[in-house]
CSV table of C-alpha atoms and ligand atoms in Angstrom, one decimal:
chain,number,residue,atom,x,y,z
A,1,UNK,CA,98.2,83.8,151.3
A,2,UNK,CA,97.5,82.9,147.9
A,3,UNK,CA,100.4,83.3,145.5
A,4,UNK,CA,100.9,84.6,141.7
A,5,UNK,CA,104.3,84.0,140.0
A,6,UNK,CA,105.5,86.3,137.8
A,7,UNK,CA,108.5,84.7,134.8
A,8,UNK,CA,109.7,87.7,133.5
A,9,UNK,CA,111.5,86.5,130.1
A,10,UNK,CA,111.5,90.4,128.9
A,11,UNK,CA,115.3,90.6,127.7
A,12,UNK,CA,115.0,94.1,126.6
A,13,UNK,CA,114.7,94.8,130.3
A,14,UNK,CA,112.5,98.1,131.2
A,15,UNK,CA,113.0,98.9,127.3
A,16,UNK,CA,110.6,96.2,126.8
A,17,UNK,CA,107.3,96.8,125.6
A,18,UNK,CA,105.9,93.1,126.9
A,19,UNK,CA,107.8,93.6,130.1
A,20,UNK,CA,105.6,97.5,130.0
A,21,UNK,CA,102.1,95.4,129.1
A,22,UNK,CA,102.8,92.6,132.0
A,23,UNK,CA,103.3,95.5,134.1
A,24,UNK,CA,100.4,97.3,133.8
A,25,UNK,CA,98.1,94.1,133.8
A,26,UNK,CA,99.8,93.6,137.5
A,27,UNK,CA,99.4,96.6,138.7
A,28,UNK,CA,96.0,96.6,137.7
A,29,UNK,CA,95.6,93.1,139.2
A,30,UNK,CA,97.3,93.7,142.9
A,31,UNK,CA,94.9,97.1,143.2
A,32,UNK,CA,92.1,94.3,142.8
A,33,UNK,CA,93.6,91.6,144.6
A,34,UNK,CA,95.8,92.8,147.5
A,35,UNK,CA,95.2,89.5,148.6
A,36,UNK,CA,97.6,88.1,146.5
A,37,UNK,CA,101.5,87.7,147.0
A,38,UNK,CA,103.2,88.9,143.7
A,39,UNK,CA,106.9,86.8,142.9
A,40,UNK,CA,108.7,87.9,140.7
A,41,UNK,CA,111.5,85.5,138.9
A,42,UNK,CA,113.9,87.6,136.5
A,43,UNK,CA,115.2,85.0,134.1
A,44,UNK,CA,118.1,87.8,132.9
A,45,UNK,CA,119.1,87.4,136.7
A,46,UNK,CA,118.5,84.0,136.8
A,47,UNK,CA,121.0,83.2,134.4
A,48,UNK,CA,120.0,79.4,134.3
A,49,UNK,CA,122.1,76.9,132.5
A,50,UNK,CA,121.4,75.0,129.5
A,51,UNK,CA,120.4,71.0,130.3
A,52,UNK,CA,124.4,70.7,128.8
A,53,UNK,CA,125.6,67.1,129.4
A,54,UNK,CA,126.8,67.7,132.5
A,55,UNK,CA,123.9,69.2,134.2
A,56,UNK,CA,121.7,66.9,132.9
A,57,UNK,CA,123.5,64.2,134.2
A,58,UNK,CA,123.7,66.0,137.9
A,59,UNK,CA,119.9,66.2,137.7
A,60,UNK,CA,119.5,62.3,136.5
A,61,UNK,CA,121.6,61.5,139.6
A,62,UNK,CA,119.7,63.5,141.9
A,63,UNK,CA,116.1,62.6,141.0
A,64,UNK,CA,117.3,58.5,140.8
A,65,UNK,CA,118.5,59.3,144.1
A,66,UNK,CA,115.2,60.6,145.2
A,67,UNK,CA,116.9,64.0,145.9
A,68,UNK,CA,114.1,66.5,144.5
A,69,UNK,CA,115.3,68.8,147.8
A,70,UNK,CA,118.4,69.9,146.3
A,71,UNK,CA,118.6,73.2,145.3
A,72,UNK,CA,118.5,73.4,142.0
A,73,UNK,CA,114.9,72.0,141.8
A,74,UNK,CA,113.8,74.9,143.7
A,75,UNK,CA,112.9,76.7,140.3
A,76,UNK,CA,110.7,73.4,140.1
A,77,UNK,CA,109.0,73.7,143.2
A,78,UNK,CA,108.2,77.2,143.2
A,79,UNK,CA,106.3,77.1,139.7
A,80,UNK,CA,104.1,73.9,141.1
A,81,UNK,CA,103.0,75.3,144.7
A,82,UNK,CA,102.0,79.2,142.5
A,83,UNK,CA,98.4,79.5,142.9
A,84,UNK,CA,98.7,81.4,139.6
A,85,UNK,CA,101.5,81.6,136.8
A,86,UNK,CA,101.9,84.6,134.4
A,87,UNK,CA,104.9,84.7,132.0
A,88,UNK,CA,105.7,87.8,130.1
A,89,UNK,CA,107.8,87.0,127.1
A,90,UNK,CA,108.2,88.8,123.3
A,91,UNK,CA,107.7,87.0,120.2
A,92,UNK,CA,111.3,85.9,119.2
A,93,UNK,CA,111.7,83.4,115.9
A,94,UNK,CA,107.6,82.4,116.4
A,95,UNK,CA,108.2,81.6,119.8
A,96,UNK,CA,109.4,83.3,122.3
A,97,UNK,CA,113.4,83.8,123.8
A,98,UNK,CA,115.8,80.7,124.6
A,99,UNK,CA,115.7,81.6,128.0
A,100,UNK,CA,112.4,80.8,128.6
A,101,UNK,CA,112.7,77.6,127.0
A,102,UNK,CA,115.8,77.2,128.8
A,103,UNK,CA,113.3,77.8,131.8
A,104,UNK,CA,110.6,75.3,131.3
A,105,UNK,CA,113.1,72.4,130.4
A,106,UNK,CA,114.5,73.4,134.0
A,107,UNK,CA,110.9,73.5,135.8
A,108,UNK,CA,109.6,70.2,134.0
A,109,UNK,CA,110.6,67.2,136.2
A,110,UNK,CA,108.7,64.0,137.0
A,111,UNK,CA,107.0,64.3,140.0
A,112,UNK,CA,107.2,67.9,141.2
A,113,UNK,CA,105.0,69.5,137.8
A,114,UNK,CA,104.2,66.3,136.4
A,115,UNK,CA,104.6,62.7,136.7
A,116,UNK,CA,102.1,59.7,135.8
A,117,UNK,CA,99.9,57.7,137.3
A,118,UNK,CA,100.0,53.7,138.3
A,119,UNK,CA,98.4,53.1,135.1
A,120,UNK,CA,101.4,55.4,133.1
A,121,UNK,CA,98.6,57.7,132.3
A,122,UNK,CA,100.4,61.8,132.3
A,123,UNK,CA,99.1,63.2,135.5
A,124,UNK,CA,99.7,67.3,136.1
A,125,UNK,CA,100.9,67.6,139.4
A,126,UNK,CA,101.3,71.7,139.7
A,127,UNK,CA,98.7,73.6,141.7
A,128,UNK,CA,98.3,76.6,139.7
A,129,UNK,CA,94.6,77.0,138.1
A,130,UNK,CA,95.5,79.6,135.4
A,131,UNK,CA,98.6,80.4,133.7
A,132,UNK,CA,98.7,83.6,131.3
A,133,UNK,CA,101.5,84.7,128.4
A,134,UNK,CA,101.7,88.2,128.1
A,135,UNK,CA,103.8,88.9,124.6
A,136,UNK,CA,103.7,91.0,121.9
A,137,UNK,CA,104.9,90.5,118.0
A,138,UNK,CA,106.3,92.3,115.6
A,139,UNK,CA,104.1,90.9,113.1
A,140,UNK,CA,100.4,89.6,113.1
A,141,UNK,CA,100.1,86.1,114.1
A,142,UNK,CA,96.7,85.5,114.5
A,143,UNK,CA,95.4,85.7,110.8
A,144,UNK,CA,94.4,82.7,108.9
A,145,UNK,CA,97.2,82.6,107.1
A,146,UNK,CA,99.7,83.1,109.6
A,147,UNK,CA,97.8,81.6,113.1
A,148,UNK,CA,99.9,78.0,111.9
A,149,UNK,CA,103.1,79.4,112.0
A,150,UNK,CA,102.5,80.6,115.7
A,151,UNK,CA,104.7,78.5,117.8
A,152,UNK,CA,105.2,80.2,121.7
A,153,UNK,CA,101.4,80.5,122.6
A,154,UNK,CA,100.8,77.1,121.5
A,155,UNK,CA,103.8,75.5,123.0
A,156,UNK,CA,102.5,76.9,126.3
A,157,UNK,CA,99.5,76.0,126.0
A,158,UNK,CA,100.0,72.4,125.6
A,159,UNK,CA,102.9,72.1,128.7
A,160,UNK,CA,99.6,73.7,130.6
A,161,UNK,CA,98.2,70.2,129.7
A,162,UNK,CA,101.1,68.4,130.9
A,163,UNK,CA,101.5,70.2,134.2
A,164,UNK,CA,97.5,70.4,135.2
A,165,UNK,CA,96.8,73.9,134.7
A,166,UNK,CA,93.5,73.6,133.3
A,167,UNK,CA,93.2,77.3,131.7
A,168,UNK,CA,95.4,78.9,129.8
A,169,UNK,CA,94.9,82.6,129.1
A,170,UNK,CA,96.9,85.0,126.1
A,171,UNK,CA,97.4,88.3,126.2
A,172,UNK,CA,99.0,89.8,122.9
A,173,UNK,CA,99.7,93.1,121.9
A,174,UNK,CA,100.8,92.6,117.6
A,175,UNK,CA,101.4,94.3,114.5
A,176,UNK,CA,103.7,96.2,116.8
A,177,UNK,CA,106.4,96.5,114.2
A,178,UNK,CA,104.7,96.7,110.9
A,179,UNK,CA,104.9,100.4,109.6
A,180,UNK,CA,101.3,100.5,108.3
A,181,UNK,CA,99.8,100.1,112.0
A,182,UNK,CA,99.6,102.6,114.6
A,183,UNK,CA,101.1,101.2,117.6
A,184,UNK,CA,100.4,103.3,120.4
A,185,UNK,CA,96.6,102.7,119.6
A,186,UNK,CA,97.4,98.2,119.9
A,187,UNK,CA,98.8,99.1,123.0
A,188,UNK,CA,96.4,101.0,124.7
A,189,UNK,CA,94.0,98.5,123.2
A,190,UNK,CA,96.2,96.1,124.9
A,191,UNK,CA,96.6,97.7,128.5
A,192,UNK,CA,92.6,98.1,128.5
A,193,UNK,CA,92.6,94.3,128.0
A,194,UNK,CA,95.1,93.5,130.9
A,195,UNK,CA,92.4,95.6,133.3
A,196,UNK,CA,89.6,93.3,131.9
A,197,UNK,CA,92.1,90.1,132.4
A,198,UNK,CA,92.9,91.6,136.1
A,199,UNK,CA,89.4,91.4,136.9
A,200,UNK,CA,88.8,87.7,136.0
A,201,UNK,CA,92.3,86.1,136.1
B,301,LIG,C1,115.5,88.4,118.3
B,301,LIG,C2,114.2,88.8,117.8
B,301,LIG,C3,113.3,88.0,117.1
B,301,LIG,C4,112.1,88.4,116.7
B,301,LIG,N1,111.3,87.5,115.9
B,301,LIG,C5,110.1,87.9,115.5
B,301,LIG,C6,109.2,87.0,114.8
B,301,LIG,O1,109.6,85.9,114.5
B,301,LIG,N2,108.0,87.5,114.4
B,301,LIG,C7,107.6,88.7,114.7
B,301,LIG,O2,106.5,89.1,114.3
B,301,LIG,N3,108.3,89.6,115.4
B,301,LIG,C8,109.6,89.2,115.8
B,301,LIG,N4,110.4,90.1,116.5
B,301,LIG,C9,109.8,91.4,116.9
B,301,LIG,C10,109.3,91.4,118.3
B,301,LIG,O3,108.3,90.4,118.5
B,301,LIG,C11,108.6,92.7,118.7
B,301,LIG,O4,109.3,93.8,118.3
B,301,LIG,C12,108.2,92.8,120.1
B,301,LIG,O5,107.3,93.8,120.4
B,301,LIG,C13,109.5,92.9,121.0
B,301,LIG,O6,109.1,92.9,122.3
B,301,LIG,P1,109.9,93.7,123.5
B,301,LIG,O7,109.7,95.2,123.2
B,301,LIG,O8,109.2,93.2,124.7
B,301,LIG,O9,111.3,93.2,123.4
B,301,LIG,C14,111.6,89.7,117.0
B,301,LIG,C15,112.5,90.6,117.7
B,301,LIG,C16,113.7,90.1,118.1
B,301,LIG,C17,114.6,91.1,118.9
């Protein structure tokens, strides 16, 4: 059975209208692909710990040791063997929350998501073929003049580079927060995108 992670990075919780859009896109997607097995990783649950000094050190000592069984790479693991990654997160600071990033530092280790070749080239070792960030912004962030500034999309992006995902795939409700917009009509905008996206992701 094919699988689809789902990072939910939504810290509003069901108040959240990202968590609300990455909802209805997989809803829309398991009517289409019953196939699929959804997995759902809460992050608010997850409660993970910062890379402090200390568990940075543990993690040094395991992978030297050649101990990428233990436990706490599971988080690791999982993200490489998905067959398909989508991460819901809201726009926080240009980026998105520390607890995603807070995530990723946990999920990126040599030789389970990424490692190099024998020529030190940067080889992606995770499965997944697609990888999609479901957000929305309180602000417009894709203008000319503001695209730059951008910093969560993009970051993702790139660590789909690193870890082998060849396509990655944004799905943004914004303006969401800017009195002169109507919002209900972005969203619905937005959930008729997500049934598009459910059809070809
Ligand atoms: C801590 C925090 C930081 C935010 N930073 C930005 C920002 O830098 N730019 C922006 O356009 N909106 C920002 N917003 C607004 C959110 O992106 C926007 O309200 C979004 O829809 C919230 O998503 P949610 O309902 O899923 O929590 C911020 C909101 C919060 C709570």
């Amino acid at each position: 059975m094919s699988e689809l992670l789902f990072v939910n990075a939504c810290v509003r919780g069901e108040r959240s209208r990202t968590l609300a859009l990455a909802r209805h896109f997989l809803s829309a997607y398991e009517k289409r692909h019953p196939e699929v097995r959804v997995t759902e990783r809460n992050l608010m649950e997850d409660r993970m710990e910062p890379q402090y000094p200390e568990v940075l050190n543990r993690r040094d000592a395991l992978w030297s040791a050649g101990k990428l069984d233990d436990p706490s790479f599971d988080a690791a693991w999982q993200f490489a063997k998905a067959d398909r990654i989508v991460i819901a997160a809201p726009f926080w600071d240009l980026s998105y929350p520390a607890i995603l990033k807070i995530y990723l530092e946990r999920i990126s280790v040599c030789d389970i998501t990424f490692g190099y070749d024998a020529d030190g080239n940067s080889v992606g070792l995770s499965r997944a073929e697609k990888l999609l960030l479901i957000t929305t912004r309180g602000g417009n962030f894709s203008l000319p003049e503001t695209a730059w500034m951008e910093s969560g999309a993009r970051h993702l992006k790139a660590l789909c580079a690193m870890y082998g995902i060849p396509d990655f795939e944004l799905l943004c409700a914004e303006g969401l927060d800017d009195v002169r917009n109507d919002k209900e009509a972005i969203l619905a905008r937005a959930r008729c995108e997500a049934e598009a996206l459910s059809a070809r992701f």
